[in-house]
Short mmCIF file of C-alpha atoms and ligand atoms in Angstrom, two decimals:
data_model
loop_
_atom_site.label_atom_id
_atom_site.label_comp_id
_atom_site.label_asym_id
_atom_site.label_seq_id
_atom_site.Cartn_x
_atom_site.Cartn_y
_atom_site.Cartn_z
CA UNK A 1 59.24 71.36 88.65
CA UNK A 2 57.32 68.48 88.32
CA UNK A 3 53.73 70.08 88.52
CA UNK A 4 54.74 71.96 85.51
CA UNK A 5 55.00 68.76 83.57
CA UNK A 6 51.59 66.70 83.97
CA UNK A 7 51.49 63.18 83.46
CA UNK A 8 51.18 61.97 79.73
CA UNK A 9 47.84 60.65 78.25
CA UNK A 10 46.86 57.70 80.58
CA UNK A 11 47.39 54.28 79.29
CA UNK A 12 44.63 52.71 77.67
CA UNK A 13 42.73 56.06 76.58
CA UNK A 14 41.07 55.52 73.13
CA UNK A 15 43.42 58.39 71.63
CA UNK A 16 46.76 57.31 73.51
CA UNK A 17 49.19 57.08 70.62
CA UNK A 18 50.97 53.75 70.01
CA UNK A 19 53.85 52.53 67.74
CA UNK A 20 52.76 49.55 65.83
CA UNK A 21 55.33 48.94 63.19
CA UNK A 22 58.93 49.50 62.11
CA UNK A 23 60.75 49.14 58.73
CA UNK A 24 64.66 49.37 57.89
CA UNK A 25 66.91 48.55 55.45
CA UNK A 26 70.90 48.13 55.62
CA UNK A 27 72.89 51.30 56.50
CA UNK A 28 76.33 51.77 54.71
CA UNK A 29 77.56 52.51 51.41
CA UNK A 30 75.01 51.67 48.48
CA UNK A 31 75.56 53.67 45.65
CA UNK A 32 73.03 51.57 43.25
CA UNK A 33 70.34 52.13 45.72
CA UNK A 34 67.70 55.12 44.91
CA UNK A 35 66.32 57.78 47.39
CA UNK A 36 62.58 57.44 46.57
CA UNK A 37 62.91 53.54 46.01
CA UNK A 38 64.39 53.13 49.35
CA UNK A 39 61.51 55.38 51.03
CA UNK A 40 59.06 53.27 49.11
CA UNK A 41 60.71 49.97 50.60
CA UNK A 42 60.93 50.98 54.25
CA UNK A 43 57.20 52.49 53.99
CA UNK A 44 56.04 49.01 52.85
CA UNK A 45 58.17 47.19 55.28
CA UNK A 46 56.99 49.28 58.20
CA UNK A 47 53.22 48.88 57.15
CA UNK A 48 53.63 45.09 56.97
CA UNK A 49 55.00 44.96 60.16
CA UNK A 50 51.92 46.79 61.35
CA UNK A 51 49.70 44.51 59.41
CA UNK A 52 48.57 47.65 57.42
CA UNK A 53 48.47 48.61 53.88
CA UNK A 54 49.20 51.95 52.56
CA UNK A 55 45.55 53.07 52.55
CA UNK A 56 45.36 52.58 56.30
CA UNK A 57 47.62 55.62 56.66
CA UNK A 58 45.86 59.20 56.42
CA UNK A 59 49.12 61.44 57.43
CA UNK A 60 52.70 61.09 56.08
CA UNK A 61 55.22 62.66 58.36
CA UNK A 62 58.81 63.16 56.79
CA UNK A 63 62.18 63.40 58.44
CA UNK A 64 64.45 65.36 56.18
CA UNK A 65 67.50 64.39 54.26
CA UNK A 66 70.83 66.14 54.44
CA UNK A 67 72.12 65.20 51.11
CA UNK A 68 70.49 67.38 48.79
CA UNK A 69 67.73 69.78 48.03
CA UNK A 70 66.23 68.28 45.03
CA UNK A 71 65.29 65.06 47.04
CA UNK A 72 64.14 67.31 50.00
CA UNK A 73 61.67 69.09 47.51
CA UNK A 74 60.43 65.97 46.42
CA UNK A 75 59.28 64.86 49.93
CA UNK A 76 58.07 68.43 51.04
CA UNK A 77 55.75 68.55 47.89
CA UNK A 78 54.23 65.16 49.03
CA UNK A 79 55.71 62.80 46.49
CA UNK A 80 55.32 60.05 48.85
CA UNK A 81 51.70 60.25 48.67
CA UNK A 82 52.00 59.47 44.86
CA UNK A 83 54.38 56.67 45.45
CA UNK A 84 52.28 54.96 47.85
CA UNK A 85 49.03 55.23 45.58
CA UNK A 86 47.40 57.73 48.62
CA UNK A 87 46.38 60.66 45.96
CA UNK A 88 42.99 62.21 47.53
CA UNK A 89 43.11 59.70 50.47
CA UNK A 90 46.06 61.42 52.37
CA UNK A 91 45.20 64.30 54.81
CA UNK A 92 48.27 65.68 55.18
CA UNK A 93 52.31 65.02 54.33
CA UNK A 94 54.73 67.40 55.85
CA UNK A 95 58.25 67.69 57.12
CA UNK A 96 59.61 68.10 60.68
CA UNK A 97 63.23 69.38 61.05
CA UNK A 98 65.36 69.83 64.25
CA UNK A 99 68.30 68.11 63.10
CA UNK A 100 69.50 64.87 65.01
CA UNK A 101 66.59 65.15 67.32
CA UNK A 102 64.02 65.43 64.56
CA UNK A 103 62.59 61.63 65.33
CA UNK A 104 61.68 62.67 68.65
CA UNK A 105 59.82 65.63 67.71
CA UNK A 106 58.34 63.80 64.89
CA UNK A 107 56.98 61.30 67.53
CA UNK A 108 55.45 64.04 69.64
CA UNK A 109 53.79 65.94 66.28
CA UNK A 110 52.31 62.19 65.32
CA UNK A 111 51.52 61.74 68.97
CA UNK A 112 49.66 65.18 69.12
CA UNK A 113 47.80 64.83 65.65
CA UNK A 114 46.52 61.24 66.77
CA UNK A 115 45.63 62.22 70.43
CA UNK A 116 43.65 65.36 69.09
CA UNK A 117 42.00 63.44 66.39
CA UNK A 118 43.62 65.28 63.53
CA UNK A 119 45.29 61.77 62.25
CA UNK A 120 44.51 58.21 62.74
CA UNK A 121 47.49 56.56 61.20
CA UNK A 122 50.87 58.39 60.51
CA UNK A 123 53.59 56.75 58.82
CA UNK A 124 56.93 58.41 59.50
CA UNK A 125 59.77 58.21 56.73
CA UNK A 126 63.35 58.67 56.40
CA UNK A 127 65.97 58.02 53.89
CA UNK A 128 69.56 59.64 53.49
CA UNK A 129 72.29 58.92 51.05
CA UNK A 130 75.34 60.31 52.74
CA UNK A 131 77.26 57.16 52.27
CA UNK A 132 77.16 57.62 48.35
CA UNK A 133 77.21 61.44 48.23
CA UNK A 134 80.45 63.44 47.72
CA UNK A 135 82.50 63.64 51.07
CA UNK A 136 83.75 67.09 50.47
CA UNK A 137 80.18 68.66 49.80
CA UNK A 138 78.67 66.89 52.65
CA UNK A 139 81.64 67.96 54.96
CA UNK A 140 80.81 71.84 53.89
CA UNK A 141 77.44 71.47 54.36
CA UNK A 142 77.73 69.67 57.78
CA UNK A 143 80.00 72.77 58.78
CA UNK A 144 77.00 75.04 58.58
CA UNK A 145 74.49 72.97 60.92
CA UNK A 146 74.23 74.76 64.08
CA UNK A 147 77.31 77.23 63.43
CA UNK A 148 76.30 80.66 63.25
CA UNK A 149 77.69 82.05 59.99
CA UNK A 150 78.81 85.43 61.22
CA UNK A 151 80.19 84.48 64.54
CA UNK A 152 81.87 80.90 64.17
CA UNK A 153 81.82 79.95 60.62
CA UNK A 154 84.32 82.31 59.83
CA UNK A 155 86.76 80.52 62.41
CA UNK A 156 86.64 77.21 60.44
CA UNK A 157 84.66 75.55 63.11
CA UNK A 158 83.13 72.18 61.92
CA UNK A 159 81.24 69.07 63.20
CA UNK A 160 84.05 67.16 64.14
CA UNK A 161 85.70 70.10 65.92
CA UNK A 162 82.14 70.73 67.81
CA UNK A 163 82.59 66.91 69.19
CA UNK A 164 86.48 67.76 69.90
CA UNK A 165 85.33 70.69 71.98
CA UNK A 166 82.82 68.66 73.95
CA UNK A 167 84.87 65.88 74.38
CA UNK A 168 87.65 67.67 75.68
CA UNK A 169 85.85 69.27 78.34
CA UNK A 170 84.19 66.12 79.24
CA UNK A 171 87.10 64.17 79.73
CA UNK A 172 88.72 67.05 81.93
CA UNK A 173 85.82 67.26 84.14
CA UNK A 174 85.55 63.53 84.29
CA UNK A 175 89.08 62.24 84.37
CA UNK A 176 88.09 59.83 81.88
CA UNK A 177 91.14 58.22 79.88
CA UNK A 178 91.48 58.02 75.99
CA UNK A 179 91.29 54.28 76.63
CA UNK A 180 87.72 54.69 78.61
CA UNK A 181 86.33 57.28 75.65
CA UNK A 182 87.46 54.59 72.99
CA UNK A 183 85.62 51.67 74.83
CA UNK A 184 82.09 53.38 74.06
CA UNK A 185 82.93 52.87 70.45
CA UNK A 186 83.75 49.40 71.11
CA UNK A 187 80.66 48.50 72.98
CA UNK A 188 78.58 49.84 69.97
CA UNK A 189 80.83 48.09 67.44
CA UNK A 190 79.81 44.72 69.58
CA UNK A 191 76.17 45.52 69.21
CA UNK A 192 76.58 46.37 65.64
CA UNK A 193 77.99 42.66 65.06
CA UNK A 194 74.74 41.50 65.97
CA UNK A 195 72.57 43.67 63.75
CA UNK A 196 72.15 42.70 60.05
CA UNK A 197 71.38 46.39 59.01
CA UNK A 198 74.57 47.84 60.53
CA UNK A 199 77.11 49.23 58.27
CA UNK A 200 79.99 47.70 60.36
CA UNK A 201 78.36 44.49 60.98
CA UNK A 202 81.20 42.30 59.81
CA UNK A 203 84.21 44.21 61.20
CA UNK A 204 85.43 44.17 64.60
CA UNK A 205 86.74 47.11 66.35
CA UNK A 206 89.43 47.47 69.48
CA UNK A 207 90.47 50.27 71.90
CA UNK A 208 93.97 49.91 70.49
CA UNK A 209 92.88 50.13 66.72
CA UNK A 210 91.01 53.36 67.61
CA UNK A 211 93.95 54.90 69.59
CA UNK A 212 96.20 54.16 66.66
CA UNK A 213 93.81 55.89 64.05
CA UNK A 214 94.74 59.33 62.85
CA UNK A 215 93.91 62.60 65.06
CA UNK A 216 91.20 64.41 63.55
CA UNK A 217 90.20 66.99 66.08
CA UNK A 218 91.98 66.60 69.28
CA UNK A 219 91.10 64.28 71.25
CA UNK A 220 89.20 62.62 68.75
CA UNK A 221 90.69 59.88 66.66
CA UNK A 222 89.45 59.03 63.00
CA UNK A 223 87.49 55.81 64.34
CA UNK A 224 85.83 57.89 66.95
CA UNK A 225 84.14 60.01 64.41
CA UNK A 226 81.01 58.88 62.84
CA UNK A 227 80.82 56.97 59.41
CA UNK A 228 78.50 58.83 56.79
CA UNK A 229 75.97 56.28 55.56
CA UNK A 230 73.02 55.55 53.50
CA UNK A 231 70.06 54.34 55.28
CA UNK A 232 66.36 54.41 55.44
CA UNK A 233 63.88 53.68 58.28
CA UNK A 234 60.15 53.97 58.87
CA UNK A 235 57.62 53.57 61.56
CA UNK A 236 53.92 53.60 61.78
CA UNK A 237 51.99 55.43 64.85
CA UNK A 238 48.28 55.08 65.28
CA UNK A 239 45.73 55.38 68.34
CA UNK A 240 45.36 52.54 70.90
CA UNK A 241 41.81 52.22 70.03
CA UNK A 242 42.47 51.67 66.45
CA UNK A 243 45.26 49.20 67.20
CA UNK A 244 42.76 46.92 69.44
CA UNK A 245 40.48 47.45 66.56
CA UNK A 246 42.56 45.75 63.98
CA UNK A 247 43.70 43.04 66.63
CA UNK A 248 47.17 44.06 67.37
CA UNK A 249 48.09 42.45 70.41
CA UNK A 250 51.46 44.20 70.84
CA UNK A 251 52.44 48.06 70.72
CA UNK A 252 54.59 50.55 72.37
CA UNK A 253 53.36 53.58 74.05
CA UNK A 254 54.89 56.75 75.21
CA UNK A 255 55.04 56.95 79.00
CA UNK A 256 56.50 60.48 78.78
CA UNK A 257 58.41 62.97 76.89
CA UNK A 258 60.77 65.62 77.94
CA UNK A 259 63.23 68.33 76.02
CA UNK A 260 65.58 71.09 76.73
CA UNK A 261 67.20 73.44 74.13
CA UNK A 262 70.26 74.59 75.78
CA UNK A 263 72.17 76.62 73.27
CA UNK A 264 72.18 77.46 69.38
CA UNK A 265 76.04 77.79 68.76
CA UNK A 266 78.77 75.69 70.83
CA UNK A 267 80.46 78.90 72.03
CA UNK A 268 77.43 79.85 73.80
CA UNK A 269 77.17 76.34 75.74
CA UNK A 270 77.72 77.50 79.48
CA UNK A 271 78.22 73.77 80.72
CA UNK A 272 79.68 71.83 77.67
CA UNK A 273 80.17 68.50 79.89
CA UNK A 274 76.46 68.40 81.21
CA UNK A 275 74.16 69.97 78.10
CA UNK A 276 70.57 70.00 78.76
CA UNK A 277 70.18 66.29 79.61
CA UNK A 278 69.37 66.76 83.38
CA UNK A 279 66.39 69.35 82.47
CA UNK A 280 65.20 67.02 79.75
CA UNK A 281 65.28 64.03 81.86
CA UNK A 282 63.64 65.74 84.84
CA UNK A 283 60.62 66.85 82.73
CA UNK A 284 60.17 63.37 81.09
CA UNK A 285 60.44 61.41 84.24
CA UNK A 286 57.89 63.48 86.00
CA UNK A 287 55.52 62.71 83.37
CA UNK A 288 56.05 58.79 83.32
CA UNK A 289 56.04 58.12 86.75
CA UNK A 290 58.96 55.71 86.26
CA UNK A 291 62.65 56.39 86.42
CA UNK A 292 65.69 55.27 85.19
CA UNK A 293 66.40 52.13 86.94
CA UNK A 294 63.07 50.76 85.34
CA UNK A 295 64.55 51.07 81.86
CA UNK A 296 65.65 47.53 80.15
CA UNK A 297 67.43 49.25 77.60
CA UNK A 298 68.53 52.89 76.38
CA UNK A 299 68.96 54.23 72.81
CA UNK A 300 71.00 57.33 73.33
CA UNK A 301 72.32 59.41 70.45
CA UNK A 302 76.11 58.66 69.75
CA UNK A 303 77.79 60.81 67.19
CA UNK A 304 80.85 60.86 69.63
CA UNK A 305 81.33 58.79 72.69
CA UNK A 306 81.20 62.15 74.91
CA UNK A 307 77.78 62.76 73.59
CA UNK A 308 76.55 59.51 74.76
CA UNK A 309 78.14 59.40 77.99
CA UNK A 310 76.97 63.05 78.93
CA UNK A 311 73.42 61.93 78.07
CA UNK A 312 73.54 58.76 79.81
CA UNK A 313 74.59 60.60 82.98
CA UNK A 314 72.06 63.44 82.59
CA UNK A 315 69.40 60.70 82.11
CA UNK A 316 70.65 59.05 85.35
CA UNK A 317 71.47 55.83 83.63
CA UNK A 318 75.05 55.89 84.94
CA UNK A 319 76.70 57.65 87.88
CA UNK A 320 77.42 61.24 87.26
CA UNK A 321 81.03 61.49 85.50
CA UNK A 322 81.55 57.88 85.34
CA UNK A 323 79.67 57.12 81.99
CA UNK A 324 83.12 56.32 80.12
CA UNK A 325 84.28 54.28 82.80
CA UNK A 326 80.63 52.52 82.95
CA UNK A 327 81.02 51.69 79.24
CA UNK A 328 84.75 50.31 79.62
CA UNK A 329 83.44 48.04 82.33
CA UNK A 330 81.28 46.38 79.79
CA UNK A 331 77.94 47.74 81.43
CA UNK A 332 76.55 48.67 77.82
CA UNK A 333 77.67 45.57 76.21
CA UNK A 334 75.39 42.78 75.17
CA UNK A 335 74.71 40.83 78.09
CA UNK A 336 75.64 43.58 80.19
CA UNK A 337 74.04 45.46 82.88
CA UNK A 338 71.97 47.95 80.49
CA UNK A 339 71.85 47.21 76.83
CA UNK A 340 72.75 50.63 75.01
CA UNK A 341 72.26 51.42 71.19
CA UNK A 342 71.46 47.72 70.45
CA UNK A 343 71.41 48.56 66.73
CA UNK A 344 75.29 49.73 66.95
CA UNK A 345 74.35 53.23 67.15
CA UNK A 346 75.54 56.13 64.48
CA UNK A 347 79.36 55.18 65.32
CA UNK A 348 78.91 51.74 64.11
CA UNK A 349 75.41 51.17 62.37
CA UNK A 350 76.10 54.30 60.47
CA UNK A 351 75.50 58.27 60.59
CA UNK A 352 72.42 58.46 58.45
CA UNK A 353 72.26 62.35 59.00
CA UNK A 354 69.01 63.30 60.75
CA UNK A 355 68.01 59.59 60.46
CA UNK A 356 70.89 58.41 62.84
CA UNK A 357 68.80 59.33 65.73
CA UNK A 358 65.54 57.94 63.86
CA UNK A 359 67.43 54.60 63.68
CA UNK A 360 67.93 54.46 67.15
CA UNK A 361 64.43 55.10 67.83
CA UNK A 362 63.40 52.56 65.64
CA UNK A 363 65.65 49.92 67.27
CA UNK A 364 64.18 50.91 70.52
CA UNK A 365 60.50 50.35 69.29
CA UNK A 366 61.61 46.84 67.54
CA UNK A 367 63.05 45.79 71.07
CA UNK A 368 59.85 46.60 72.73
CA UNK A 369 57.71 44.79 70.34
CA UNK A 370 59.97 41.90 70.73
CA UNK A 371 61.17 41.68 67.03
CA UNK A 372 64.70 42.10 67.08
CA UNK A 373 66.83 39.27 65.52
CA UNK A 374 68.41 36.63 68.25
CA UNK A 375 70.83 37.28 70.11
CA UNK A 376 70.19 40.98 69.71
CA UNK A 377 66.86 40.85 71.24
CA UNK A 378 66.92 42.05 74.74
CA UNK A 379 64.66 39.27 76.45
CA UNK A 380 61.47 40.27 77.78
CA UNK A 381 62.06 44.12 77.63
CA UNK A 382 59.10 46.30 78.38
CA UNK A 383 60.65 50.05 78.83
CA UNK A 384 63.23 51.83 76.79
CA UNK A 385 64.68 55.10 77.42
CA UNK A 386 65.24 57.08 73.85
CA UNK A 387 67.78 60.13 73.90
CA UNK A 388 67.77 62.34 71.06
CA UNK A 389 70.22 65.32 70.13
CA UNK A 390 72.25 66.45 66.95
CA UNK A 391 73.77 69.68 65.48
CA UNK A 392 75.91 71.39 68.37
CA UNK A 393 73.96 69.26 70.81
CA UNK A 394 71.76 72.23 71.24
CA UNK A 395 68.91 70.24 72.37
CA UNK A 396 68.37 67.04 74.79
CA UNK A 397 65.15 65.32 73.73
CA UNK A 398 63.88 62.31 75.79
CA UNK A 399 60.97 59.81 74.99
CA UNK A 400 60.11 57.08 77.78
CA UNK A 401 58.44 54.33 75.81
CA UNK A 402 56.83 50.96 77.41
CA UNK A 403 55.60 47.81 75.83
CA UNK A 404 51.58 47.61 75.79
CA UNK A 405 50.14 43.83 75.51
CA UNK A 406 46.76 42.94 74.68
CA UNK B 1 75.06 87.31 54.29
CA UNK B 2 74.77 91.44 54.02
CA UNK B 3 76.67 93.10 57.02
CA UNK B 4 74.36 94.22 59.56
CA UNK B 5 75.36 97.00 62.04
CA UNK B 6 75.97 94.30 64.71
CA UNK B 7 78.42 92.17 62.45
CA UNK B 8 80.24 95.40 61.08
CA UNK B 9 80.76 96.88 64.42
CA UNK B 10 82.10 93.68 66.04
CA UNK B 11 84.53 93.41 62.75
CA UNK B 12 85.45 97.21 62.96
CA UNK B 13 86.35 96.47 66.60
CA UNK B 14 88.79 93.69 65.87
CA UNK B 15 89.99 95.66 63.05
CA UNK B 16 91.13 98.49 65.47
CA UNK B 17 92.73 95.72 67.92
CA UNK B 18 89.64 95.76 70.37
CA UNK B 19 87.40 92.76 71.38
CA UNK B 20 83.84 94.40 71.56
CA UNK B 21 81.13 93.13 73.72
CA UNK B 22 77.53 94.16 72.80
CA UNK B 23 76.26 96.44 75.66
CA UNK B 24 72.46 97.23 75.98
CA UNK B 25 72.08 100.83 76.65
CA UNK B 26 68.60 100.14 78.16
CA UNK B 27 69.40 97.24 80.94
CA UNK B 28 73.12 97.78 80.61
CA UNK B 29 73.63 94.15 80.14
CA UNK B 30 76.20 92.41 77.93
CA UNK B 31 75.19 90.12 74.85
CA UNK B 32 77.37 87.64 73.38
CA UNK B 33 77.05 86.75 70.51
CA UNK B 34 75.73 90.40 69.56
CA UNK B 35 71.87 90.25 68.94
CA UNK B 36 69.30 92.25 66.95
CA UNK B 37 67.37 92.95 70.14
CA UNK B 38 68.54 92.64 73.63
CA UNK B 39 67.59 89.17 74.97
CA UNK B 40 67.28 90.59 78.62
CA UNK B 41 65.05 93.44 77.85
CA UNK B 42 64.12 93.30 74.06
CA UNK B 43 65.39 97.03 73.31
CA UNK B 44 67.05 97.69 70.05
CA UNK B 45 69.19 100.45 71.59
CA UNK B 46 72.26 98.68 71.59
CA UNK B 47 76.19 99.63 71.82
CA UNK B 48 79.53 98.47 72.42
CA UNK B 49 81.97 97.81 75.40
CA UNK B 50 85.51 97.15 75.02
CA UNK B 51 86.40 93.94 76.75
CA UNK B 52 89.12 93.52 79.05
CA UNK B 53 90.47 90.72 77.01
CA UNK B 54 91.03 88.12 79.79
CA UNK B 55 89.08 84.91 80.27
CA UNK B 56 89.10 81.18 80.97
CA UNK B 57 89.38 78.44 78.22
CA UNK B 58 86.33 76.19 78.83
CA UNK B 59 87.52 73.84 75.97
CA UNK B 60 89.96 73.53 73.05
CA UNK B 61 90.28 71.46 70.23
CA UNK B 62 92.98 71.28 66.92
CA UNK B 63 91.23 70.34 63.71
CA UNK B 64 93.75 68.50 61.61
CA UNK B 65 91.49 67.00 59.12
CA UNK B 66 88.17 67.97 57.16
CA UNK B 67 88.73 71.72 56.81
CA UNK B 68 85.54 73.19 55.49
CA UNK B 69 85.15 74.87 52.39
CA UNK B 70 87.86 77.84 52.18
CA UNK B 71 89.81 76.55 55.31
CA UNK B 72 91.52 73.31 53.66
CA UNK B 73 94.76 75.17 53.17
CA UNK B 74 94.87 76.42 56.98
CA UNK B 75 94.56 72.97 58.63
CA UNK B 76 95.67 72.54 61.39
CA UNK B 77 94.58 75.10 63.61
CA UNK B 78 92.97 75.19 67.11
CA UNK B 79 89.50 76.62 68.11
CA UNK B 80 88.81 77.37 71.75
CA UNK B 81 85.55 78.67 73.84
CA UNK B 82 86.57 81.38 76.07
CA UNK B 83 84.36 82.57 78.94
CA UNK B 84 85.53 86.48 79.12
CA UNK B 85 86.09 88.09 82.88
CA UNK B 86 82.92 90.14 81.83
CA UNK B 87 80.73 86.76 82.11
CA UNK B 88 79.95 86.35 78.54
CA UNK B 89 81.68 83.60 76.19
CA UNK B 90 82.59 83.03 72.59
CA UNK B 91 84.37 80.85 70.04
CA UNK B 92 87.71 81.70 68.52
CA UNK B 93 91.04 80.66 67.64
CA UNK B 94 93.77 79.81 69.88
CA UNK B 95 97.39 80.95 68.88
CA UNK B 96 100.01 78.09 68.34
CA UNK B 97 103.10 77.28 70.69
CA UNK B 98 106.46 78.18 69.27
CA UNK B 99 106.80 74.58 67.89
CA UNK B 100 103.71 75.51 65.78
CA UNK B 101 101.72 72.92 67.93
CA UNK B 102 98.74 73.54 70.80
CA UNK B 103 100.04 71.13 73.50
CA UNK B 104 100.43 73.95 76.06
CA UNK B 105 96.67 74.30 76.21
CA UNK B 106 94.27 72.83 78.71
CA UNK B 107 90.48 73.60 79.72
CA UNK B 108 90.57 76.03 82.72
CA UNK B 109 93.88 77.91 81.73
CA UNK B 110 93.54 81.80 81.86
CA UNK B 111 93.83 83.10 78.21
CA UNK B 112 93.86 86.53 76.78
CA UNK B 113 92.50 88.23 73.64
CA UNK B 114 95.47 88.93 70.86
CA UNK B 115 94.59 91.50 68.23
CA UNK B 116 94.99 90.17 64.85
CA UNK B 117 93.83 92.90 62.48
CA UNK B 118 93.03 91.07 59.19
CA UNK B 119 90.66 88.44 61.13
CA UNK B 120 86.77 88.40 61.56
CA UNK B 121 87.19 86.23 64.67
CA UNK B 122 88.87 86.63 67.83
CA UNK B 123 92.36 85.31 68.72
CA UNK B 124 93.43 84.03 72.02
CA UNK B 125 96.86 83.08 73.65
CA UNK B 126 98.19 82.29 77.10
CA UNK B 127 97.87 85.11 79.56
CA UNK B 128 100.77 86.20 80.98
ZN1 ZN C 501 68.54 95.11 77.45
#
């Protein structure tokens, strides 16, 4: 397998794509905020973080929202070019979409454009208004994502039930208890309490509270289901050469990337407690030349606890079948063996639709740039593993990131 | 959604009390869900084979809140992924126990197709 997946672009090559800045505003319920206003805000924050102005950007890459078509159309038809004053200056404004893993594919797309010389600096933007949207409408919309209309929508399947099916099989195969599953959510909440942008930054969470909450889709309790949130994030990628020319002394490069699309509908996944992670991880590690033991933190998609434990196991970050118990022992906590989802993840920072994974990625880049607030900053971290998925967990996407200095 | 022959064929089977699996007349492979061309050999010469109806429950969940539009009144109901003995799998509904709950179901149990003539999906219950 390894020879099929050659090394990523060598470190230090002029066109090696690097992350140079991130921007984010708080997630939660913010009915008074505005979609385009939020996008503009995070764009400017990310550019400032990169020491740049809008004119330094030649390509805008948009991550979709799921709250409505009208706002989507604004993005598809280049509204952000005008909002940022880039009329005639921008070469391209385009949208990438693969559900929850969009951020990983946006990174690959931006990286490809930069490496091939099609773009010099790419600004990636996302905003979601789920927290302020009509909940019933969002539930219905979400019940169509990755669920084939003729074969599975007719059964009444929806997203929490997909999470329930995966969790049920994971608990069966690993012997994980309800307490152990709930402990994953508790770890995420501990991180969220340290993140000023997290939806639940002010609220503690215990295993007892989770297990006492209403059953939503067995074995998932209400407090184990992701809270829909408003939120916006942005990041800037450019070439290593451009970063050097601009005097940027720290950046984040991609050491490897791997992916696996294992199915479309949950009814066709043949290994519900494994999914595509082992294959995606093998492909990514073959490119990077380093492995799970070298990571200083992990940012792994967490719409449900089992989604994360399955990914952590497939990525080799904890022993096979032991993911939930690994979290229950505090290994992923602040101060633990391997910090996981230091922003609080989707489950505690807020599920911002396609942007839940983008927020995880942005936090990983922020950590590697050593720009997270204390005491959340993982001291001296150099390598992060980003794991993305979404929908019916049809794909597993892995980005291996590392800090570059000088 | 306009009904295509593959959707109509599957539903006609259910209406007649049968669980039909798509079978490629060219390479003889079974395809689930039914496809517009055989994913194994790309032939569009596709027919049907009646399933024995028996299989293994790969996972099960009971949805108790947040039913999608049109399903609000049906809550709660149980959904299961069944791997049929023929080797293909599909998602369907699980029949409730006598008490109206689904506590008797667990992963890896043997289950069987239960004809329900007015449905567009497969129903399963415990195998005898
Ligand atoms: Zn065939």
